[in-house]
């Protein structure tokens, strides 16, 4: 199983934003773009992928919304542009407003919102998954050996807080690089998915 975890430090955690102005929602368009690139391909959804987005902006942090490609039914004709995906994010935040710490709620088949921190997620996942941190000083992805179940961790345009990097080190997260060029977070996902797809051919 492939899992991606995006940390969006400024993305809103309350549903009081307009899907017509995602820039003002803590650059929620970046979050939506990452979800799209992780899960959708030309002929449908990736059933081998789970996308987690950890939102830490105002007013109700933290919130994590998880999209399970295998369980997202009824998406055949869905328009998966940024605005369309943002509608599901907004719905998840509406349904998750009163969640207590570590509680979760399924808002749509395959889409779950949780009151859970980024740190809690990576600690939980590190017990049974290969934990990989996308970092430009890491090992080249083309020379890297992946295990069956992998969690890719990455930050948005702000980057990863230093204390979180210390935690990733303690959890023995392996660092991989996509090369010398700095890519957008959504582009990083596409590159990683392509690399894994090619190895399965």
Coordinates of N, CA, C and O in Angstrom, one line a residue:
X1 N 0.8 -1.2 0.0 CA 0.0 0.0 0.0 C 0.9 1.3 0.0 O 1.9 1.3 0.7
X2 N 0.5 2.2 -0.8 CA 1.2 3.5 -0.8 C 0.3 4.5 -0.1 O -0.8 4.7 -0.3
X3 N 1.0 5.2 0.9 CA 0.3 6.3 1.6 C 1.1 7.5 1.6 O 2.4 7.5 1.6
X4 N 0.4 8.6 1.4 CA 1.1 10.0 1.4 C 0.5 10.8 2.6 O -0.7 10.7 2.8
X5 N 1.4 11.5 3.2 CA 0.9 12.4 4.3 C 1.5 13.8 4.1 O 2.7 14.0 4.2
X6 N 0.6 14.7 3.8 CA 1.0 16.1 3.6 C 0.7 16.9 4.8 O -0.4 16.9 5.4
X7 N 1.7 17.7 5.3 CA 1.5 18.6 6.4 C 1.2 20.0 5.8 O 2.2 20.6 5.2
X8 N 0.0 20.6 6.0 CA -0.3 21.9 5.6 C -0.5 22.8 6.8 O -1.5 22.8 7.4
X9 N 0.5 23.6 7.1 CA 0.6 24.3 8.3 C -0.4 25.5 8.4 O -0.8 25.9 9.5
X10 N -0.8 26.0 7.3 CA -1.7 27.2 7.3 C -3.1 26.9 6.8 O -4.0 27.7 6.8
X11 N -3.4 25.7 6.2 CA -4.7 25.3 5.7 C -5.7 25.3 6.8 O -5.5 24.8 7.8
X12 N -6.9 25.9 6.4 CA -7.9 26.1 7.4 C -8.5 24.8 7.9 O -8.6 23.8 7.2
X13 N -8.8 24.8 9.2 CA -9.4 23.6 9.9 C -10.9 23.8 10.2 O -11.5 22.9 10.8
X14 N -11.4 25.0 9.9 CA -12.8 25.2 10.1 C -13.4 25.4 8.7 O -12.7 25.8 7.7
X15 N -14.7 25.1 8.5 CA -15.3 25.1 7.2 C -15.8 26.4 6.7 O -16.4 26.5 5.6
X16 N -15.4 27.5 7.4 CA -15.9 28.8 7.0 C -15.0 29.5 5.9 O -14.3 30.5 6.1
X17 N -14.9 28.8 4.8 CA -14.1 29.3 3.7 C -14.9 29.1 2.4 O -15.8 28.2 2.3
X18 N -14.6 29.8 1.3 CA -15.3 29.6 0.1 C -14.4 28.8 -0.9 O -13.2 29.0 -1.0
X19 N -15.1 27.8 -1.5 CA -14.4 27.0 -2.5 C -14.0 27.8 -3.7 O -13.3 27.3 -4.6
X20 N -14.6 29.0 -3.8 CA -14.2 29.9 -5.0 C -13.0 30.7 -4.7 O -12.5 31.5 -5.6
X21 N -12.5 30.6 -3.4 CA -11.3 31.4 -3.1 C -10.4 30.6 -2.1 O -10.3 30.8 -1.0
X22 N -9.8 29.5 -2.7 CA -9.0 28.6 -1.9 C -7.7 29.2 -1.4 O -7.1 28.7 -0.5
X23 N -7.2 30.2 -2.2 CA -6.0 30.9 -1.8 C -6.1 31.4 -0.4 O -5.2 31.4 0.5
X24 N -7.3 32.0 -0.1 CA -7.5 32.7 1.2 C -7.8 31.6 2.3 O -7.9 32.0 3.5
X25 N -8.0 30.4 2.0 CA -8.2 29.3 3.0 C -6.9 28.7 3.4 O -6.9 27.5 3.7
X26 N -5.8 29.4 3.4 CA -4.5 28.9 3.8 C -3.9 28.1 2.6 O -3.3 27.0 2.9
X27 N -4.2 28.6 1.4 CA -3.7 27.9 0.2 C -4.2 26.5 0.1 O -3.5 25.5 -0.2
X28 N -5.5 26.4 0.3 CA -6.2 25.0 0.2 C -6.1 24.5 -1.2 O -6.2 23.2 -1.4
X29 N -5.9 25.3 -2.2 CA -5.7 24.8 -3.5 C -4.5 23.8 -3.7 O -4.6 22.9 -4.4
X30 N -3.5 24.1 -2.9 CA -2.3 23.2 -2.9 C -2.7 21.8 -2.3 O -2.3 20.8 -2.9
X31 N -3.5 21.9 -1.2 CA -3.9 20.6 -0.6 C -4.8 19.8 -1.6 O -4.6 18.6 -1.8
X32 N -5.7 20.5 -2.3 CA -6.6 19.8 -3.2 C -5.8 19.2 -4.4 O -6.1 18.1 -4.9
X33 N -4.8 20.0 -4.9 CA -4.0 19.5 -6.0 C -3.2 18.3 -5.6 O -3.1 17.3 -6.4
X34 N -2.7 18.2 -4.4 CA -2.0 17.0 -3.9 C -2.9 15.8 -3.8 O -2.5 14.7 -4.2
X35 N -4.1 16.0 -3.4 CA -5.1 14.9 -3.3 C -5.4 14.4 -4.7 O -5.4 13.2 -4.9
X36 N -5.6 15.3 -5.6 CA -5.9 14.9 -7.0 C -4.7 14.1 -7.6 O -4.9 13.0 -8.2
X37 N -3.5 14.6 -7.4 CA -2.3 13.9 -8.0 C -2.0 12.6 -7.4 O -1.5 11.7 -8.0
X38 N -2.4 12.4 -6.1 CA -2.1 11.1 -5.4 C -3.1 10.1 -5.9 O -2.7 8.9 -6.0
X39 N -4.4 10.4 -6.1 CA -5.4 9.4 -6.3 C -6.0 9.2 -7.7 O -6.3 8.1 -8.0
X40 N -6.0 10.3 -8.5 CA -6.7 10.1 -9.8 C -5.7 9.9 -10.9 O -4.6 10.5 -11.0
X41 N -6.1 9.0 -11.8 CA -5.3 8.7 -13.0 C -6.4 8.8 -14.2 O -7.6 9.0 -13.9
X42 N -5.9 8.7 -15.4 CA -6.8 8.9 -16.5 C -8.1 8.1 -16.5 O -9.1 8.6 -16.9
X43 N -8.0 6.9 -16.0 CA -9.2 6.0 -16.1 C -9.8 5.6 -14.8 O -10.4 4.6 -14.6
X44 N -9.6 6.5 -13.8 CA -10.2 6.2 -12.5 C -9.3 6.6 -11.3 O -8.4 7.4 -11.4
X45 N -9.6 5.9 -10.2 CA -8.9 6.1 -9.0 C -7.9 5.0 -8.7 O -8.0 3.9 -9.1
X46 N -6.8 5.4 -8.0 CA -5.8 4.5 -7.6 C -6.3 3.7 -6.4 O -6.4 4.3 -5.3
X47 N -6.5 2.4 -6.5 CA -7.0 1.7 -5.4 C -5.9 1.3 -4.4 O -6.1 0.7 -3.3
X48 N -4.6 1.5 -4.8 CA -3.5 1.1 -4.0 C -2.9 2.3 -3.2 O -1.9 2.2 -2.6
X49 N -3.7 3.4 -3.2 CA -3.2 4.6 -2.5 C -4.1 5.2 -1.5 O -5.3 5.2 -1.7
X50 N -3.5 5.7 -0.4 CA -4.3 6.5 0.6 C -3.6 7.8 0.7 O -2.4 7.9 0.8
X51 N -4.4 8.9 0.7 CA -3.8 10.2 0.9 C -4.3 10.9 2.2 O -5.5 11.0 2.4
X52 N -3.4 11.2 3.0 CA -3.7 11.9 4.3 C -3.3 13.4 4.2 O -2.2 13.7 3.8
X53 N -4.2 14.3 4.5 CA -3.8 15.7 4.6 C -4.0 16.2 6.0 O -5.1 16.1 6.6
X54 N -2.9 16.6 6.6 CA -3.0 17.2 8.0 C -3.0 18.7 7.9 O -2.1 19.3 7.4
X55 N -4.1 19.3 8.4 CA -4.4 20.7 8.3 C -4.2 21.3 9.7 O -4.7 20.8 10.7
X56 N -3.4 22.4 9.8 CA -3.1 23.0 11.1 C -3.4 24.5 11.2 O -2.9 25.2 12.1
X57 N -4.1 25.0 10.2 CA -4.5 26.4 10.3 C -5.7 26.7 11.2 O -6.1 25.8 11.9
X58 N -6.2 27.9 11.2 CA -7.3 28.3 12.0 C -8.6 27.6 11.5 O -8.7 27.3 10.4
X59 N -9.6 27.3 12.4 CA -9.7 27.8 13.8 C -9.7 26.6 14.7 O -9.8 26.7 15.9
X60 N -9.7 25.4 14.2 CA -9.9 24.1 15.0 C -8.8 23.1 14.7 O -9.2 21.9 14.5
X61 N -7.6 23.4 14.8 CA -6.5 22.4 14.6 C -6.3 21.5 15.7 O -6.7 21.8 16.8
X62 N -5.8 20.3 15.5 CA -5.4 19.8 14.1 C -6.6 19.0 13.5 O -7.4 18.5 14.3
X63 N -6.6 18.9 12.2 CA -7.5 18.1 11.5 C -6.8 17.3 10.5 O -6.0 17.8 9.7
X64 N -7.1 16.0 10.4 CA -6.5 15.2 9.3 C -7.6 14.5 8.5 O -8.6 13.9 9.1
X65 N -7.6 14.7 7.2 CA -8.6 14.1 6.3 C -7.9 13.1 5.5 O -6.9 13.4 4.9
X66 N -8.4 11.9 5.5 CA -7.8 10.8 4.8 C -8.7 10.3 3.6 O -10.0 10.1 3.8
X67 N -8.1 10.1 2.5 CA -8.9 9.7 1.3 C -8.3 8.3 0.9 O -7.2 8.1 0.5
X68 N -9.2 7.3 1.0 CA -8.9 5.9 0.7 C -9.3 5.5 -0.7 O -10.5 5.3 -0.9
X69 N -8.4 5.5 -1.6 CA -8.7 5.2 -3.0 C -9.6 4.0 -3.2 O -10.5 4.0 -4.1
X70 N -9.3 2.9 -2.5 CA -10.0 1.6 -2.7 C -11.5 1.7 -2.3 O -12.3 1.0 -2.8
X71 N -11.8 2.6 -1.3 CA -13.1 2.7 -0.8 C -14.0 3.9 -1.3 O -15.1 4.0 -0.9
X72 N -13.4 4.7 -2.1 CA -14.1 5.9 -2.6 C -15.0 5.5 -3.7 O -14.6 5.6 -4.9
X73 N -16.2 5.2 -3.4 CA -17.2 4.7 -4.4 C -18.0 5.9 -4.9 O -18.1 7.0 -4.3
X74 N -18.6 5.7 -6.1 CA -19.4 6.7 -6.7 C -18.7 7.9 -7.2 O -19.2 9.0 -7.4
X75 N -17.4 7.7 -7.6 CA -16.6 8.8 -8.0 C -16.3 8.7 -9.5 O -15.6 9.5 -10.1
X76 N -17.0 7.9 -10.2 CA -16.7 7.6 -11.6 C -16.9 8.9 -12.5 O -16.0 9.3 -13.3
X77 N -17.9 9.7 -12.2 CA -18.2 10.9 -13.0 C -17.8 12.1 -12.3 O -18.1 13.2 -12.7
X78 N -17.1 12.0 -11.2 CA -16.8 13.2 -10.4 C -15.7 14.0 -11.0 O -14.7 13.5 -11.5
X79 N -15.9 15.3 -11.0 CA -14.9 16.2 -11.5 C -13.9 16.5 -10.4 O -14.2 17.1 -9.4
X80 N -12.7 16.0 -10.6 CA -11.7 16.1 -9.6 C -10.7 17.3 -9.7 O -9.5 17.1 -9.5
X81 N -11.3 18.4 -10.0 CA -10.5 19.6 -10.1 C -10.4 20.1 -8.6 O -10.9 19.6 -7.7
X82 N -9.6 21.2 -8.4 CA -9.4 21.7 -7.1 C -10.7 22.1 -6.4 O -10.8 21.8 -5.2
X83 N -11.6 22.8 -7.1 CA -12.8 23.2 -6.5 C -13.7 22.0 -6.0 O -14.2 22.0 -5.0
X84 N -13.7 21.0 -6.9 CA -14.5 19.8 -6.6 C -14.0 19.1 -5.4 O -14.7 18.7 -4.5
X85 N -12.7 18.9 -5.3 CA -12.1 18.3 -4.1 C -12.2 19.1 -2.9 O -12.5 18.6 -1.8
X86 N -12.1 20.4 -3.0 CA -12.3 21.3 -1.9 C -13.7 21.2 -1.3 O -13.8 21.4 -0.1
X87 N -14.7 20.9 -2.1 CA -16.0 20.7 -1.5 C -16.0 19.5 -0.5 O -16.7 19.6 0.5
X88 N -15.3 18.5 -0.8 CA -15.2 17.3 0.1 C -14.4 17.7 1.3 O -14.7 17.3 2.4
X89 N -13.4 18.5 1.2 CA -12.6 19.0 2.3 C -13.5 19.8 3.2 O -13.5 19.6 4.5
X90 N -14.3 20.7 2.6 CA -15.2 21.6 3.4 C -16.2 20.7 4.1 O -16.5 21.0 5.3
X91 N -16.8 19.7 3.4 CA -17.8 18.8 4.1 C -17.2 18.1 5.2 O -17.8 18.0 6.3
X92 N -15.9 17.6 5.1 CA -15.2 16.9 6.1 C -15.0 17.8 7.4 O -15.2 17.4 8.5
X93 N -14.7 19.0 7.1 CA -14.4 20.0 8.2 C -15.7 20.4 8.9 O -15.8 20.6 10.1
X94 N -16.8 20.4 8.1 CA -18.1 20.7 8.7 C -18.5 19.5 9.7 O -19.0 19.7 10.8
X95 N -18.4 18.3 9.2 CA -18.8 17.1 10.0 C -17.8 16.9 11.2 O -18.2 16.2 12.2
X96 N -16.6 17.4 11.1 CA -15.6 17.1 12.1 C -15.4 18.2 13.1 O -14.4 18.2 13.9
X97 N -16.3 19.2 13.1 CA -16.1 20.4 14.0 C -16.0 20.1 15.5 O -15.3 20.6 16.2
X98 N -16.8 19.1 15.9 CA -17.0 18.8 17.3 C -16.2 17.5 17.7 O -16.4 17.0 18.8
X99 N -15.3 17.0 16.9 CA -14.6 15.8 17.2 C -13.6 16.1 18.4 O -13.0 17.2 18.5
X100 N -13.5 15.2 19.3 CA -12.5 15.3 20.4 C -11.2 14.6 19.9 O -11.1 14.0 18.9
X101 N -10.1 14.9 20.6 CA -8.8 14.4 20.2 C -8.8 12.9 19.9 O -9.3 12.1 20.7
X102 N -8.3 12.6 18.7 CA -8.1 11.2 18.2 C -9.5 10.6 17.8 O -9.5 9.4 17.4
X103 N -10.6 11.3 17.8 CA -11.8 10.8 17.3 C -11.9 11.0 15.8 O -11.2 11.9 15.3
X104 N -12.6 10.2 15.1 CA -12.7 10.3 13.7 C -14.2 10.0 13.2 O -15.0 9.5 14.0
X105 N -14.5 10.4 12.0 CA -15.8 10.3 11.4 C -15.7 10.1 9.9 O -15.0 10.9 9.3
X106 N -16.5 9.1 9.4 CA -16.5 8.9 8.0 C -17.6 9.8 7.3 O -18.7 9.6 7.6
X107 N -17.1 10.8 6.5 CA -18.1 11.7 6.0 C -18.6 11.3 4.6 O -19.6 11.9 4.2
X108 N -17.9 10.4 4.0 CA -18.3 9.9 2.7 C -17.5 8.6 2.5 O -16.5 8.4 3.1
X109 N -18.1 7.6 1.8 CA -17.3 6.4 1.6 C -15.9 6.6 1.2 O -15.6 7.2 0.2
X110 N -15.0 6.2 2.1 CA -13.5 6.3 1.8 C -12.9 7.6 2.2 O -11.7 7.8 2.0
X111 N -13.7 8.6 2.8 CA -13.2 9.9 3.2 C -13.5 10.0 4.7 O -14.6 10.1 5.2
X112 N -12.4 10.1 5.5 CA -12.5 10.2 7.0 C -11.8 11.4 7.5 O -10.7 11.7 7.1
X113 N -12.5 12.1 8.4 CA -11.9 13.2 9.1 C -11.6 12.8 10.5 O -12.4 12.1 11.2
X114 N -10.4 13.3 11.1 CA -10.0 12.9 12.4 C -9.4 14.2 13.1 O -8.8 15.0 12.5
X115 N -9.6 14.2 14.4 CA -9.0 15.2 15.2 C -7.6 14.6 15.7 O -7.5 14.0 16.7
X116 N -6.7 14.6 14.8 CA -5.4 13.9 15.0 C -4.2 14.8 14.5 O -4.3 15.3 13.4
X117 N -3.2 14.8 15.3 CA -2.0 15.6 14.9 C -1.1 14.8 14.0 O -1.2 13.6 13.8
X118 N -0.3 15.6 13.3 CA 0.7 15.0 12.4 C 1.6 14.0 13.1 O 1.9 12.9 12.6
X119 N 2.1 14.4 14.3 CA 3.0 13.6 15.1 C 2.4 12.3 15.4 O 3.0 11.2 15.4
X120 N 1.1 12.3 15.8 CA 0.4 11.1 16.2 C 0.3 10.1 15.0 O 0.4 8.9 15.2
X121 N 0.0 10.7 13.9 CA -0.1 9.8 12.7 C 1.2 9.1 12.4 O 1.2 7.9 12.1
X122 N 2.3 9.9 12.3 CA 3.6 9.2 11.9 C 4.0 8.2 13.0 O 4.6 7.2 12.7
X123 N 3.7 8.5 14.3 CA 4.1 7.5 15.3 C 3.3 6.2 15.1 O 3.9 5.1 15.2
X124 N 2.1 6.4 14.8 CA 1.2 5.2 14.6 C 1.6 4.4 13.4 O 1.7 3.2 13.4
X125 N 1.9 5.1 12.3 CA 2.2 4.5 11.0 C 3.6 3.8 11.0 O 3.9 2.9 10.3
X126 N 4.5 4.4 11.8 CA 5.9 3.9 11.8 C 6.0 2.5 12.4 O 7.0 1.9 12.2
X127 N 5.0 2.0 13.1 CA 5.0 0.7 13.6 C 5.0 -0.4 12.6 O 5.5 -1.5 12.8
X128 N 4.3 -0.1 11.5 CA 4.1 -1.2 10.5 C 4.3 -0.8 9.0 O 4.0 -1.5 8.1
X129 N 4.9 0.4 8.8 CA 5.2 0.9 7.5 C 6.6 1.5 7.4 O 7.2 1.9 8.3
X130 N 7.1 1.4 6.1 CA 8.4 2.1 5.8 C 8.1 3.6 5.8 O 7.3 4.0 5.0
X131 N 8.7 4.3 6.7 CA 8.5 5.7 6.8 C 9.6 6.5 6.0 O 10.8 6.4 6.2
X132 N 9.1 7.3 5.0 CA 10.0 8.0 4.1 C 9.7 9.5 4.1 O 8.5 9.9 3.9
X133 N 10.7 10.2 4.2 CA 10.6 11.7 4.3 C 11.2 12.3 3.0 O 12.4 12.0 2.7
X134 N 10.4 12.9 2.2 CA 10.9 13.5 1.0 C 11.8 14.7 1.3 O 11.3 15.7 1.9
X135 N 13.0 14.7 1.0 CA 14.0 15.7 1.3 C 15.1 15.8 0.3 O 15.6 14.8 -0.2
X136 N 15.4 17.0 -0.1 CA 16.4 17.2 -1.2 C 17.8 16.7 -0.9 O 18.6 16.4 -1.8
X137 N 18.1 16.4 0.4 CA 19.4 15.9 0.8 C 19.3 14.4 1.0 O 20.3 13.8 1.6
X138 N 18.2 13.8 0.6 CA 18.1 12.3 0.8 C 18.8 11.5 -0.3 O 19.4 12.1 -1.2
X139 N 18.6 10.2 -0.2 CA 19.1 9.3 -1.2 C 18.3 9.4 -2.5 O 17.1 9.6 -2.4
X140 N 18.9 9.3 -3.6 CA 18.2 9.4 -4.9 C 17.1 8.3 -5.0 O 17.4 7.2 -4.7
X141 N 15.9 8.7 -5.4 CA 14.8 7.8 -5.4 C 15.1 6.6 -6.3 O 14.6 5.5 -6.1
X142 N 15.8 6.9 -7.4 CA 16.1 5.8 -8.4 C 17.0 4.7 -7.9 O 17.2 3.7 -8.5
X143 N 17.7 5.0 -6.8 CA 18.6 4.0 -6.2 C 18.1 3.5 -4.8 O 18.8 2.8 -4.1
X144 N 16.8 3.8 -4.6 CA 16.2 3.4 -3.3 C 15.4 2.2 -3.3 O 14.7 1.9 -4.4
X145 N 15.4 1.4 -2.3 CA 14.7 0.1 -2.2 C 13.4 0.3 -1.3 O 13.5 0.6 -0.1
X146 N 12.3 0.2 -2.0 CA 11.0 0.4 -1.3 C 10.4 -1.0 -0.8 O 10.6 -2.0 -1.4
X147 N 9.8 -0.9 0.4 CA 9.1 -2.1 0.9 C 7.7 -2.1 0.4 O 7.2 -1.2 -0.4
X148 N 6.9 -3.1 0.8 CA 5.5 -3.2 0.3 C 4.6 -2.1 0.7 O 3.8 -1.6 0.0
X149 N 4.7 -1.8 2.0 CA 3.8 -0.7 2.6 C 4.7 0.5 3.0 O 5.6 0.4 3.8
X150 N 4.4 1.6 2.3 CA 5.2 2.8 2.4 C 4.4 4.0 2.7 O 3.3 4.2 2.2
X151 N 4.9 4.8 3.7 CA 4.3 6.1 3.9 C 5.3 7.2 3.6 O 6.4 7.3 4.1
X152 N 4.9 8.1 2.6 CA 5.7 9.2 2.2 C 5.2 10.5 3.0 O 4.1 10.8 2.9
X153 N 6.2 11.1 3.6 CA 5.8 12.3 4.4 C 6.5 13.5 3.8 O 7.6 13.5 3.4
X154 N 5.7 14.6 3.7 CA 6.3 15.8 3.1 C 5.5 17.0 3.5 O 4.4 16.9 4.0
X155 N 6.1 18.2 3.4 CA 5.5 19.4 3.8 C 5.0 20.2 2.6 O 5.2 19.8 1.4
X156 N 4.3 21.3 2.9 CA 3.8 22.2 1.8 C 4.9 23.2 1.5 O 6.1 23.0 1.7
X157 N 4.4 24.4 1.0 CA 5.3 25.4 0.6 C 6.1 26.0 1.7 O 7.2 26.6 1.6
X158 N 5.7 25.8 3.0 CA 6.4 26.3 4.2 C 7.5 25.4 4.6 O 8.6 25.9 5.0
X159 N 7.3 24.1 4.4 CA 8.4 23.2 4.8 C 8.0 22.5 6.1 O 6.9 22.7 6.7
X160 N 8.9 21.7 6.6 CA 8.7 20.9 7.8 C 9.4 21.6 9.0 O 10.5 22.0 9.0
X161 N 8.6 21.8 10.1 CA 9.2 22.4 11.3 C 10.4 21.5 11.8 O 10.4 20.3 11.7
X162 N 11.4 22.2 12.4 CA 12.6 21.5 12.9 C 12.3 20.4 13.9 O 12.9 19.3 13.8
X163 N 11.4 20.7 14.8 CA 11.1 19.7 15.8 C 10.5 18.4 15.2 O 10.6 17.3 15.7
X164 N 9.7 18.6 14.1 CA 9.2 17.5 13.4 C 10.2 16.6 12.8 O 10.2 15.4 12.7
X165 N 11.2 17.3 12.2 CA 12.3 16.6 11.6 C 13.1 15.8 12.6 O 13.5 14.7 12.4
X166 N 13.2 16.3 13.9 CA 13.9 15.6 14.9 C 13.1 14.3 15.2 O 13.6 13.2 15.5
X167 N 11.7 14.4 15.2 CA 10.9 13.3 15.5 C 11.0 12.2 14.4 O 11.1 11.0 14.6
X168 N 11.1 12.7 13.1 CA 11.2 11.8 12.0 C 12.6 11.0 12.1 O 12.6 9.8 11.8
X169 N 13.6 11.7 12.6 CA 14.9 11.1 12.8 C 14.8 10.0 13.9 O 15.4 8.9 13.7
X170 N 14.1 10.3 15.0 CA 14.0 9.4 16.1 C 13.2 8.1 15.6 O 13.4 7.0 16.1
X171 N 12.3 8.3 14.7 CA 11.5 7.2 14.2 C 12.1 6.5 13.0 O 11.5 5.6 12.4
X172 N 13.4 6.9 12.8 CA 14.2 6.2 11.7 C 13.6 6.4 10.3 O 13.7 5.5 9.5
X173 N 13.0 7.5 10.1 CA 12.5 7.8 8.7 C 13.7 7.9 7.8 O 14.7 8.5 8.0
X174 N 13.5 7.3 6.6 CA 14.5 7.3 5.6 C 14.2 8.5 4.6 O 13.1 8.8 4.3
X175 N 15.3 9.2 4.2 CA 15.1 10.4 3.4 C 15.4 10.0 1.9 O 16.4 9.4 1.6
X176 N 14.5 10.5 1.0 CA 14.8 10.3 -0.4 C 14.7 11.6 -1.1 O 13.9 12.5 -0.7
X177 N 15.4 11.7 -2.2 CA 15.5 13.0 -3.0 C 14.9 12.7 -4.4 O 15.1 11.6 -4.9
X178 N 14.3 13.7 -4.9 CA 13.8 13.6 -6.3 C 14.7 14.3 -7.3 O 14.3 14.5 -8.4
X179 N 15.8 14.7 -6.8 CA 16.8 15.4 -7.6 C 17.1 16.8 -7.1 O 16.6 17.2 -6.1
X180 N 17.8 17.6 -7.9 CA 18.3 18.9 -7.5 C 17.3 20.0 -7.7 O 17.4 21.1 -7.1
X181 N 16.3 19.8 -8.5 CA 15.3 20.8 -8.7 C 14.2 20.8 -7.6 O 13.8 19.7 -7.2
X182 N 13.8 21.9 -7.2 CA 12.7 22.0 -6.2 C 11.4 22.0 -6.9 O 11.1 22.8 -7.8
X183 N 10.5 21.0 -6.5 CA 9.2 20.8 -7.1 C 8.1 21.2 -6.2 O 8.3 21.3 -5.0
X184 N 7.0 21.5 -6.7 CA 5.8 21.7 -5.9 C 5.4 20.4 -5.2 O 5.7 19.3 -5.8
X185 N 4.7 20.5 -4.1 CA 4.3 19.3 -3.4 C 3.5 18.3 -4.2 O 3.7 17.1 -4.2
X186 N 2.6 18.9 -5.0 CA 1.7 18.1 -5.9 C 2.6 17.4 -6.9 O 2.3 16.2 -7.3
X187 N 3.6 18.0 -7.4 CA 4.5 17.4 -8.4 C 5.3 16.3 -7.8 O 5.6 15.3 -8.5
X188 N 5.7 16.5 -6.6 CA 6.5 15.4 -5.9 C 5.7 14.1 -5.9 O 6.2 13.0 -6.1
X189 N 4.4 14.2 -5.6 CA 3.5 13.0 -5.5 C 3.5 12.3 -6.9 O 3.6 11.1 -6.9
X190 N 3.3 13.1 -7.9 CA 3.3 12.5 -9.3 C 4.6 11.8 -9.6 O 4.6 10.7 -10.2
X191 N 5.7 12.4 -9.3 CA 7.0 11.8 -9.5 C 7.2 10.5 -8.8 O 7.6 9.4 -9.3
X192 N 6.8 10.5 -7.5 CA 6.9 9.3 -6.7 C 6.0 8.2 -7.2 O 6.4 7.0 -7.4
X193 N 4.7 8.5 -7.5 CA 3.8 7.5 -8.1 C 4.3 6.9 -9.4 O 4.2 5.7 -9.6
X194 N 4.9 7.8 -10.2 CA 5.4 7.3 -11.5 C 6.6 6.3 -11.3 O 6.7 5.3 -12.0
X195 N 7.4 6.7 -10.3 CA 8.6 5.8 -10.1 C 8.1 4.4 -9.6 O 8.6 3.4 -10.0
X196 N 7.1 4.4 -8.7 CA 6.6 3.1 -8.2 C 5.9 2.4 -9.3 O 5.9 1.1 -9.4
X197 N 5.1 3.1 -10.1 CA 4.4 2.4 -11.2 C 5.4 1.7 -12.2 O 5.1 0.6 -12.6
X198 N 6.5 2.4 -12.5 CA 7.4 1.8 -13.4 C 8.1 0.6 -12.9 O 8.4 -0.4 -13.6
X199 N 8.3 0.5 -11.6 CA 8.9 -0.7 -11.0 C 7.9 -1.9 -11.0 O 8.4 -3.0 -10.8
X200 N 6.6 -1.6 -11.1 CA 5.6 -2.7 -11.1 C 5.4 -3.2 -12.6 O 4.8 -4.3 -12.7
X201 N 5.9 -2.6 -13.6 CA 5.7 -3.0 -15.0 C 6.5 -4.2 -15.3 O 7.6 -4.4 -14.8

